[in-house]
Amino acid sequence: QKPTELNYNVTLPANIPCGVHTLRVLTATGVTQPSIVVVDRLPVVAHSNQNKSRESAQSVPAECVVEGHVDNLSRLYFRFPGKAEQSFSIEVQARRLGSALDPTVRLFDANDKEIAWSDDEPGLQGDCYLKTTLPMDGEYTIELSDIRYQGSANHRFRLRLGNFALLTTTDPMVVHEKSETTFSLAGLGLSGPYATQLAPEAITAAQDQ
């Protein structure tokens, strides 16, 4: 182990919410730069890195997270089973995690017809997501690439698949810790205008975690 490196294990509290969190280490000489920690309810699948053509698409479950990276001048393909009228979400986490990848994603049906695509969705810092209703039973294919077709070990991604809401932002984005606040949520897959209240003690507890 190098003097400038630290290996550690973290046990997360049971009530920590899913999402992107940051972790810092406090030392006698100062505080480290933040490390990004992602908490997710979806099972993780490792990227095979052997799926750079439609014919060699990696088979994955319909609900999972695929973690890996994109090589230079590459497109990655993933195949999953779908059902007619199934609500399906795809989200790529990359720029929000400090990755060099500028992702774009396309979804094809069993007949190789493109049915949805996404690039640079608002509020995602260059990341992308989409939500659609699958038109038929069969095998669906996802194409993931860098919009500039660049790639390296630093072009990392988390490809999230499943039936989940896609939150873009909250209103307000900043609240006072001593005031009960009503939040409005915006995004895809939310059942109409959605608002929730957060009590002062809950806001304070979230800040302490």
mmCIF file of N, CA, C and O in Angstrom, residues 119-193:
data_model
loop_
_atom_site.group_PDB
_atom_site.id
_atom_site.type_symbol
_atom_site.label_atom_id
_atom_site.label_comp_id
_atom_site.label_asym_id
_atom_site.label_seq_id
_atom_site.Cartn_x
_atom_site.Cartn_y
_atom_site.Cartn_z
ATOM 1 N N ASP A 119 -29.821 11.060 -25.409
ATOM 2 C CA ASP A 119 -28.499 11.693 -25.307
ATOM 3 C C ASP A 119 -28.666 13.036 -24.600
ATOM 4 O O ASP A 119 -29.554 13.815 -24.949
ATOM 5 N N ASP A 120 -27.835 13.285 -23.598
ATOM 6 C CA ASP A 120 -27.796 14.595 -22.921
ATOM 7 C C ASP A 120 -29.171 15.048 -22.424
ATOM 8 O O ASP A 120 -29.687 16.097 -22.811
ATOM 9 N N GLU A 121 -29.762 14.259 -21.527
ATOM 10 C CA GLU A 121 -31.052 14.653 -20.963
ATOM 11 C C GLU A 121 -30.864 15.799 -19.957
ATOM 12 O O GLU A 121 -29.844 15.874 -19.271
ATOM 13 N N PRO A 122 -31.843 16.713 -19.858
ATOM 14 C CA PRO A 122 -31.722 17.862 -18.952
ATOM 15 C C PRO A 122 -31.520 17.437 -17.504
ATOM 16 O O PRO A 122 -32.151 16.489 -17.020
ATOM 17 N N GLY A 123 -30.612 18.132 -16.828
ATOM 18 C CA GLY A 123 -30.392 17.909 -15.406
ATOM 19 C C GLY A 123 -29.473 16.753 -15.067
ATOM 20 O O GLY A 123 -29.249 16.467 -13.893
ATOM 21 N N LEU A 124 -28.896 16.077 -16.081
ATOM 22 C CA LEU A 124 -28.075 14.897 -15.830
ATOM 23 C C LEU A 124 -26.595 15.108 -16.142
ATOM 24 O O LEU A 124 -25.838 14.149 -16.241
ATOM 25 N N GLN A 125 -26.185 16.347 -16.368
ATOM 26 C CA GLN A 125 -24.774 16.684 -16.579
ATOM 27 C C GLN A 125 -24.179 15.971 -17.792
ATOM 28 O O GLN A 125 -22.993 15.658 -17.830
ATOM 29 N N GLY A 126 -24.997 15.681 -18.788
ATOM 30 C CA GLY A 126 -24.507 14.997 -19.987
ATOM 31 C C GLY A 126 -24.858 13.523 -20.036
ATOM 32 O O GLY A 126 -24.639 12.873 -21.054
ATOM 33 N N ASP A 127 -25.385 12.977 -18.950
ATOM 34 C CA ASP A 127 -25.832 11.580 -18.955
ATOM 35 C C ASP A 127 -27.180 11.466 -19.675
ATOM 36 O O ASP A 127 -27.778 12.462 -20.077
ATOM 37 N N CYS A 128 -27.661 10.219 -19.823
ATOM 38 C CA CYS A 128 -28.894 10.025 -20.571
ATOM 39 C C CYS A 128 -29.773 8.965 -19.919
ATOM 40 O O CYS A 128 -29.304 8.132 -19.139
ATOM 41 N N TYR A 129 -31.071 9.043 -20.226
ATOM 42 C CA TYR A 129 -32.009 8.020 -19.805
ATOM 43 C C TYR A 129 -33.198 8.009 -20.755
ATOM 44 O O TYR A 129 -33.402 8.941 -21.555
ATOM 45 N N LEU A 130 -33.975 6.944 -20.702
ATOM 46 C CA LEU A 130 -35.210 6.884 -21.473
ATOM 47 C C LEU A 130 -36.184 5.960 -20.765
ATOM 48 O O LEU A 130 -35.788 5.092 -19.985
ATOM 49 N N LYS A 131 -37.465 6.183 -21.023
ATOM 50 C CA LYS A 131 -38.516 5.321 -20.506
ATOM 51 C C LYS A 131 -39.505 5.079 -21.628
ATOM 52 O O LYS A 131 -39.950 6.035 -22.275
ATOM 53 N N THR A 132 -39.853 3.817 -21.874
ATOM 54 C CA THR A 132 -40.731 3.479 -22.978
ATOM 55 C C THR A 132 -41.576 2.275 -22.609
ATOM 56 O O THR A 132 -41.350 1.631 -21.579
ATOM 57 N N THR A 133 -42.561 1.984 -23.456
ATOM 58 C CA THR A 133 -43.375 0.780 -23.318
ATOM 59 C C THR A 133 -42.981 -0.179 -24.432
ATOM 60 O O THR A 133 -43.042 0.181 -25.621
ATOM 61 N N LEU A 134 -42.547 -1.371 -24.077
ATOM 62 C CA LEU A 134 -42.078 -2.335 -25.073
ATOM 63 C C LEU A 134 -43.247 -2.794 -25.930
ATOM 64 O O LEU A 134 -44.325 -3.108 -25.416
ATOM 65 N N PRO A 135 -43.060 -2.871 -27.261
ATOM 66 C CA PRO A 135 -44.183 -3.157 -28.153
ATOM 67 C C PRO A 135 -44.520 -4.635 -28.332
ATOM 68 O O PRO A 135 -45.616 -4.961 -28.795
ATOM 69 N N MET A 136 -43.615 -5.556 -27.995
ATOM 70 C CA MET A 136 -43.848 -6.969 -28.278
ATOM 71 C C MET A 136 -43.007 -7.849 -27.358
ATOM 72 O O MET A 136 -42.070 -7.374 -26.701
ATOM 73 N N ASP A 137 -43.362 -9.116 -27.308
ATOM 74 C CA ASP A 137 -42.526 -10.098 -26.619
ATOM 75 C C ASP A 137 -41.279 -10.362 -27.464
ATOM 76 O O ASP A 137 -41.346 -10.364 -28.695
ATOM 77 N N GLY A 138 -40.148 -10.603 -26.807
ATOM 78 C CA GLY A 138 -38.948 -10.941 -27.551
ATOM 79 C C GLY A 138 -37.679 -10.419 -26.921
ATOM 80 O O GLY A 138 -37.696 -9.882 -25.807
ATOM 81 N N GLU A 139 -36.570 -10.577 -27.630
ATOM 82 C CA GLU A 139 -35.263 -10.118 -27.174
ATOM 83 C C GLU A 139 -35.018 -8.695 -27.666
ATOM 84 O O GLU A 139 -35.118 -8.417 -28.866
ATOM 85 N N TYR A 140 -34.694 -7.822 -26.740
ATOM 86 C CA TYR A 140 -34.403 -6.434 -27.070
ATOM 87 C C TYR A 140 -32.892 -6.187 -26.939
ATOM 88 O O TYR A 140 -32.213 -6.845 -26.152
ATOM 89 N N THR A 141 -32.405 -5.213 -27.723
ATOM 90 C CA THR A 141 -30.972 -4.917 -27.740
ATOM 91 C C THR A 141 -30.738 -3.454 -27.398
ATOM 92 O O THR A 141 -31.423 -2.563 -27.924
ATOM 93 N N ILE A 142 -29.766 -3.218 -26.541
ATOM 94 C CA ILE A 142 -29.346 -1.862 -26.167
ATOM 95 C C ILE A 142 -27.964 -1.603 -26.759
ATOM 96 O O ILE A 142 -27.066 -2.444 -26.662
ATOM 97 N N GLU A 143 -27.810 -0.443 -27.376
ATOM 98 C CA GLU A 143 -26.496 -0.009 -27.877
ATOM 99 C C GLU A 143 -26.029 1.172 -27.027
ATOM 100 O O GLU A 143 -26.738 2.166 -26.888
ATOM 101 N N LEU A 144 -24.844 1.055 -26.463
ATOM 102 C CA LEU A 144 -24.261 2.115 -25.630
ATOM 103 C C LEU A 144 -22.926 2.529 -26.227
ATOM 104 O O LEU A 144 -22.096 1.675 -26.570
ATOM 105 N N SER A 145 -22.711 3.838 -26.342
ATOM 106 C CA SER A 145 -21.440 4.326 -26.883
ATOM 107 C C SER A 145 -21.175 5.731 -26.370
ATOM 108 O O SER A 145 -22.054 6.384 -25.798
ATOM 109 N N ASP A 146 -19.951 6.198 -26.589
ATOM 110 C CA ASP A 146 -19.605 7.596 -26.362
ATOM 111 C C ASP A 146 -20.038 8.379 -27.596
ATOM 112 O O ASP A 146 -19.843 7.924 -28.730
ATOM 113 N N ILE A 147 -20.634 9.550 -27.398
ATOM 114 C CA ILE A 147 -21.155 10.319 -28.517
ATOM 115 C C ILE A 147 -20.044 10.702 -29.490
ATOM 116 O O ILE A 147 -20.267 10.894 -30.690
ATOM 117 N N ARG A 148 -18.798 10.759 -29.008
ATOM 118 C CA ARG A 148 -17.641 11.104 -29.850
ATOM 119 C C ARG A 148 -16.871 9.861 -30.274
ATOM 120 O O ARG A 148 -15.825 9.964 -30.909
ATOM 121 N N TYR A 149 -17.364 8.683 -29.858
ATOM 122 C CA TYR A 149 -16.702 7.388 -30.097
ATOM 123 C C TYR A 149 -15.306 7.336 -29.486
ATOM 124 O O TYR A 149 -14.421 6.648 -29.979
ATOM 125 N N GLN A 150 -15.121 8.089 -28.404
ATOM 126 C CA GLN A 150 -13.890 7.981 -27.630
ATOM 127 C C GLN A 150 -14.062 6.922 -26.558
ATOM 128 O O GLN A 150 -15.179 6.473 -26.286
ATOM 129 N N GLY A 151 -12.952 6.495 -25.945
ATOM 130 C CA GLY A 151 -13.060 5.490 -24.903
ATOM 131 C C GLY A 151 -11.718 5.195 -24.256
ATOM 132 O O GLY A 151 -10.662 5.479 -24.816
ATOM 133 N N SER A 152 -11.769 4.646 -23.041
ATOM 134 C CA SER A 152 -10.572 4.265 -22.291
ATOM 135 C C SER A 152 -11.059 3.619 -21.001
ATOM 136 O O SER A 152 -12.268 3.505 -20.765
ATOM 137 N N ALA A 153 -10.116 3.230 -20.155
ATOM 138 C CA ALA A 153 -10.489 2.683 -18.850
ATOM 139 C C ALA A 153 -11.189 3.725 -17.982
ATOM 140 O O ALA A 153 -11.876 3.367 -17.014
ATOM 141 N N ASN A 154 -11.013 5.008 -18.318
ATOM 142 C CA ASN A 154 -11.663 6.080 -17.559
ATOM 143 C C ASN A 154 -13.052 6.424 -18.093
ATOM 144 O O ASN A 154 -13.734 7.273 -17.529
ATOM 145 N N HIS A 155 -13.461 5.782 -19.186
ATOM 146 C CA HIS A 155 -14.801 5.998 -19.741
ATOM 147 C C HIS A 155 -15.754 4.974 -19.112
ATOM 148 O O HIS A 155 -16.299 4.095 -19.765
ATOM 149 N N ARG A 156 -15.936 5.103 -17.806
ATOM 150 C CA ARG A 156 -16.726 4.129 -17.044
ATOM 151 C C ARG A 156 -18.225 4.441 -17.137
ATOM 152 O O ARG A 156 -18.615 5.584 -17.373
ATOM 153 N N PHE A 157 -19.035 3.418 -16.880
ATOM 154 C CA PHE A 157 -20.480 3.602 -16.908
ATOM 155 C C PHE A 157 -21.157 2.645 -15.941
ATOM 156 O O PHE A 157 -20.615 1.611 -15.562
ATOM 157 N N ARG A 158 -22.369 3.038 -15.544
ATOM 158 C CA ARG A 158 -23.321 2.160 -14.876
ATOM 159 C C ARG A 158 -24.596 2.203 -15.716
ATOM 160 O O ARG A 158 -25.233 3.245 -15.827
ATOM 161 N N LEU A 159 -24.952 1.082 -16.314
ATOM 162 C CA LEU A 159 -26.131 0.984 -17.159
ATOM 163 C C LEU A 159 -27.238 0.338 -16.350
ATOM 164 O O LEU A 159 -27.190 -0.848 -16.028
ATOM 165 N N ARG A 160 -28.264 1.118 -15.978
ATOM 166 C CA ARG A 160 -29.357 0.653 -15.123
ATOM 167 C C ARG A 160 -30.561 0.273 -15.984
ATOM 168 O O ARG A 160 -31.017 1.059 -16.822
ATOM 169 N N LEU A 161 -31.099 -0.935 -15.765
ATOM 170 C CA LEU A 161 -32.231 -1.437 -16.531
ATOM 171 C C LEU A 161 -33.337 -1.862 -15.582
ATOM 172 O O LEU A 161 -33.068 -2.410 -14.511
ATOM 173 N N GLY A 162 -34.598 -1.640 -15.974
ATOM 174 C CA GLY A 162 -35.714 -2.087 -15.145
ATOM 175 C C GLY A 162 -36.908 -1.169 -15.284
ATOM 176 O O GLY A 162 -36.953 -0.287 -16.149
ATOM 177 N N ASN A 163 -37.880 -1.373 -14.426
ATOM 178 C CA ASN A 163 -39.074 -0.540 -14.409
ATOM 179 C C ASN A 163 -38.995 0.369 -13.192
ATOM 180 O O ASN A 163 -39.356 -0.020 -12.081
ATOM 181 N N PHE A 164 -38.495 1.575 -13.376
ATOM 182 C CA PHE A 164 -38.345 2.522 -12.273
ATOM 183 C C PHE A 164 -38.545 3.942 -12.789
ATOM 184 O O PHE A 164 -38.385 4.223 -13.982
ATOM 185 N N ALA A 165 -38.919 4.822 -11.876
ATOM 186 C CA ALA A 165 -39.088 6.234 -12.229
ATOM 187 C C ALA A 165 -37.714 6.872 -12.429
ATOM 188 O O ALA A 165 -36.714 6.443 -11.846
ATOM 189 N N LEU A 166 -37.683 7.900 -13.269
ATOM 190 C CA LEU A 166 -36.436 8.600 -13.580
ATOM 191 C C LEU A 166 -36.576 10.047 -13.119
ATOM 192 O O LEU A 166 -37.204 10.870 -13.782
ATOM 193 N N LEU A 167 -35.985 10.334 -11.980
ATOM 194 C CA LEU A 167 -36.096 11.662 -11.376
ATOM 195 C C LEU A 167 -35.067 12.602 -11.977
ATOM 196 O O LEU A 167 -33.884 12.274 -12.060
ATOM 197 N N THR A 168 -35.547 13.787 -12.398
ATOM 198 C CA THR A 168 -34.654 14.794 -12.972
ATOM 199 C C THR A 168 -34.247 15.833 -11.934
ATOM 200 O O THR A 168 -33.073 16.159 -11.786
ATOM 201 N N THR A 169 -35.239 16.366 -11.213
ATOM 202 C CA THR A 169 -34.913 17.429 -10.258
ATOM 203 C C THR A 169 -36.018 17.543 -9.221
ATOM 204 O O THR A 169 -37.074 16.921 -9.338
ATOM 205 N N THR A 170 -35.745 18.318 -8.198
ATOM 206 C CA THR A 170 -36.737 18.644 -7.172
ATOM 207 C C THR A 170 -36.928 20.155 -7.126
ATOM 208 O O THR A 170 -36.050 20.920 -7.523
ATOM 209 N N ASP A 171 -38.072 20.572 -6.649
ATOM 210 C CA ASP A 171 -38.346 21.998 -6.473
ATOM 211 C C ASP A 171 -39.003 22.187 -5.110
ATOM 212 O O ASP A 171 -40.078 21.635 -4.864
ATOM 213 N N PRO A 172 -38.368 22.918 -4.204
ATOM 214 C CA PRO A 172 -37.101 23.636 -4.357
ATOM 215 C C PRO A 172 -35.896 22.696 -4.273
ATOM 216 O O PRO A 172 -36.016 21.574 -3.805
ATOM 217 N N MET A 173 -34.730 23.194 -4.713
ATOM 218 C CA MET A 173 -33.502 22.406 -4.659
ATOM 219 C C MET A 173 -32.736 22.661 -3.358
ATOM 220 O O MET A 173 -31.854 21.880 -3.000
ATOM 221 N N VAL A 174 -33.057 23.757 -2.666
ATOM 222 C CA VAL A 174 -32.400 24.113 -1.416
ATOM 223 C C VAL A 174 -33.478 24.435 -0.383
ATOM 224 O O VAL A 174 -34.442 25.134 -0.695
ATOM 225 N N VAL A 175 -33.319 23.917 0.840
ATOM 226 C CA VAL A 175 -34.306 24.165 1.893
ATOM 227 C C VAL A 175 -33.581 24.549 3.183
ATOM 228 O O VAL A 175 -32.388 24.311 3.342
ATOM 229 N N HIS A 176 -34.344 25.129 4.088
ATOM 230 C CA HIS A 176 -33.808 25.468 5.406
ATOM 231 C C HIS A 176 -34.013 24.271 6.326
ATOM 232 O O HIS A 176 -35.092 23.671 6.370
ATOM 233 N N GLU A 177 -32.990 23.911 7.088
ATOM 234 C CA GLU A 177 -33.040 22.691 7.880
ATOM 235 C C GLU A 177 -34.045 22.757 9.030
ATOM 236 O O GLU A 177 -34.410 21.725 9.589
ATOM 237 N N LYS A 178 -34.520 23.936 9.370
ATOM 238 C CA LYS A 178 -35.449 24.057 10.492
ATOM 239 C C LYS A 178 -36.900 24.243 10.049
ATOM 240 O O LYS A 178 -37.772 24.501 10.866
ATOM 241 N N SER A 179 -37.148 24.107 8.749
ATOM 242 C CA SER A 179 -38.494 24.337 8.234
ATOM 243 C C SER A 179 -39.036 23.072 7.574
ATOM 244 O O SER A 179 -38.321 22.391 6.849
ATOM 245 N N GLU A 180 -40.314 22.765 7.837
ATOM 246 C CA GLU A 180 -40.966 21.682 7.103
ATOM 247 C C GLU A 180 -41.146 22.132 5.664
ATOM 248 O O GLU A 180 -41.582 23.252 5.405
ATOM 249 N N THR A 181 -40.779 21.261 4.726
ATOM 250 C CA THR A 181 -40.736 21.651 3.319
ATOM 251 C C THR A 181 -41.520 20.664 2.467
ATOM 252 O O THR A 181 -41.443 19.457 2.672
ATOM 253 N N THR A 182 -42.273 21.179 1.496
ATOM 254 C CA THR A 182 -42.952 20.358 0.499
ATOM 255 C C THR A 182 -42.133 20.374 -0.788
ATOM 256 O O THR A 182 -41.839 21.446 -1.329
ATOM 257 N N PHE A 183 -41.732 19.186 -1.254
ATOM 258 C CA PHE A 183 -40.940 19.063 -2.471
ATOM 259 C C PHE A 183 -41.832 18.624 -3.624
ATOM 260 O O PHE A 183 -42.666 17.733 -3.477
ATOM 261 N N SER A 184 -41.645 19.228 -4.786
ATOM 262 C CA SER A 184 -42.238 18.747 -6.022
ATOM 263 C C SER A 184 -41.158 18.018 -6.814
ATOM 264 O O SER A 184 -40.019 18.499 -6.903
ATOM 265 N N LEU A 185 -41.494 16.856 -7.370
ATOM 266 C CA LEU A 185 -40.534 16.039 -8.099
ATOM 267 C C LEU A 185 -40.854 16.071 -9.588
ATOM 268 O O LEU A 185 -42.017 16.015 -9.988
ATOM 269 N N ALA A 186 -39.812 16.154 -10.430
ATOM 270 C CA ALA A 186 -39.987 16.164 -11.879
ATOM 271 C C ALA A 186 -39.156 15.047 -12.498
ATOM 272 O O ALA A 186 -38.039 14.769 -12.052
ATOM 273 N N GLY A 187 -39.701 14.401 -13.521
ATOM 274 C CA GLY A 187 -38.980 13.329 -14.194
ATOM 275 C C GLY A 187 -39.924 12.472 -15.009
ATOM 276 O O GLY A 187 -41.056 12.866 -15.299
ATOM 277 N N LEU A 188 -39.470 11.264 -15.364
ATOM 278 C CA LEU A 188 -40.261 10.334 -16.156
ATOM 279 C C LEU A 188 -40.733 9.180 -15.269
ATOM 280 O O LEU A 188 -40.014 8.728 -14.389
ATOM 281 N N GLY A 189 -41.948 8.713 -15.514
ATOM 282 C CA GLY A 189 -42.463 7.580 -14.755
ATOM 283 C C GLY A 189 -43.112 7.962 -13.449
ATOM 284 O O GLY A 189 -43.481 7.085 -12.671
ATOM 285 N N LEU A 190 -43.258 9.258 -13.185
ATOM 286 C CA LEU A 190 -43.963 9.717 -11.990
ATOM 287 C C LEU A 190 -45.454 9.814 -12.315
ATOM 288 O O LEU A 190 -45.828 10.276 -13.391
ATOM 289 N N SER A 191 -46.285 9.375 -11.414
ATOM 290 C CA SER A 191 -47.725 9.352 -11.668
ATOM 291 C C SER A 191 -48.318 10.742 -11.453
ATOM 292 O O SER A 191 -48.918 11.037 -10.423
ATOM 293 N N GLY A 192 -48.128 11.620 -12.434
ATOM 294 C CA GLY A 192 -48.652 12.977 -12.355
ATOM 295 C C GLY A 192 -47.803 13.845 -11.440
ATOM 296 O O GLY A 192 -46.738 13.432 -10.972
ATOM 297 N N PRO A 193 -48.260 15.074 -11.169
ATOM 298 C CA PRO A 193 -47.521 15.947 -10.232
ATOM 299 C C PRO A 193 -47.396 15.264 -8.876
ATOM 300 O O PRO A 193 -48.369 14.771 -8.321
#
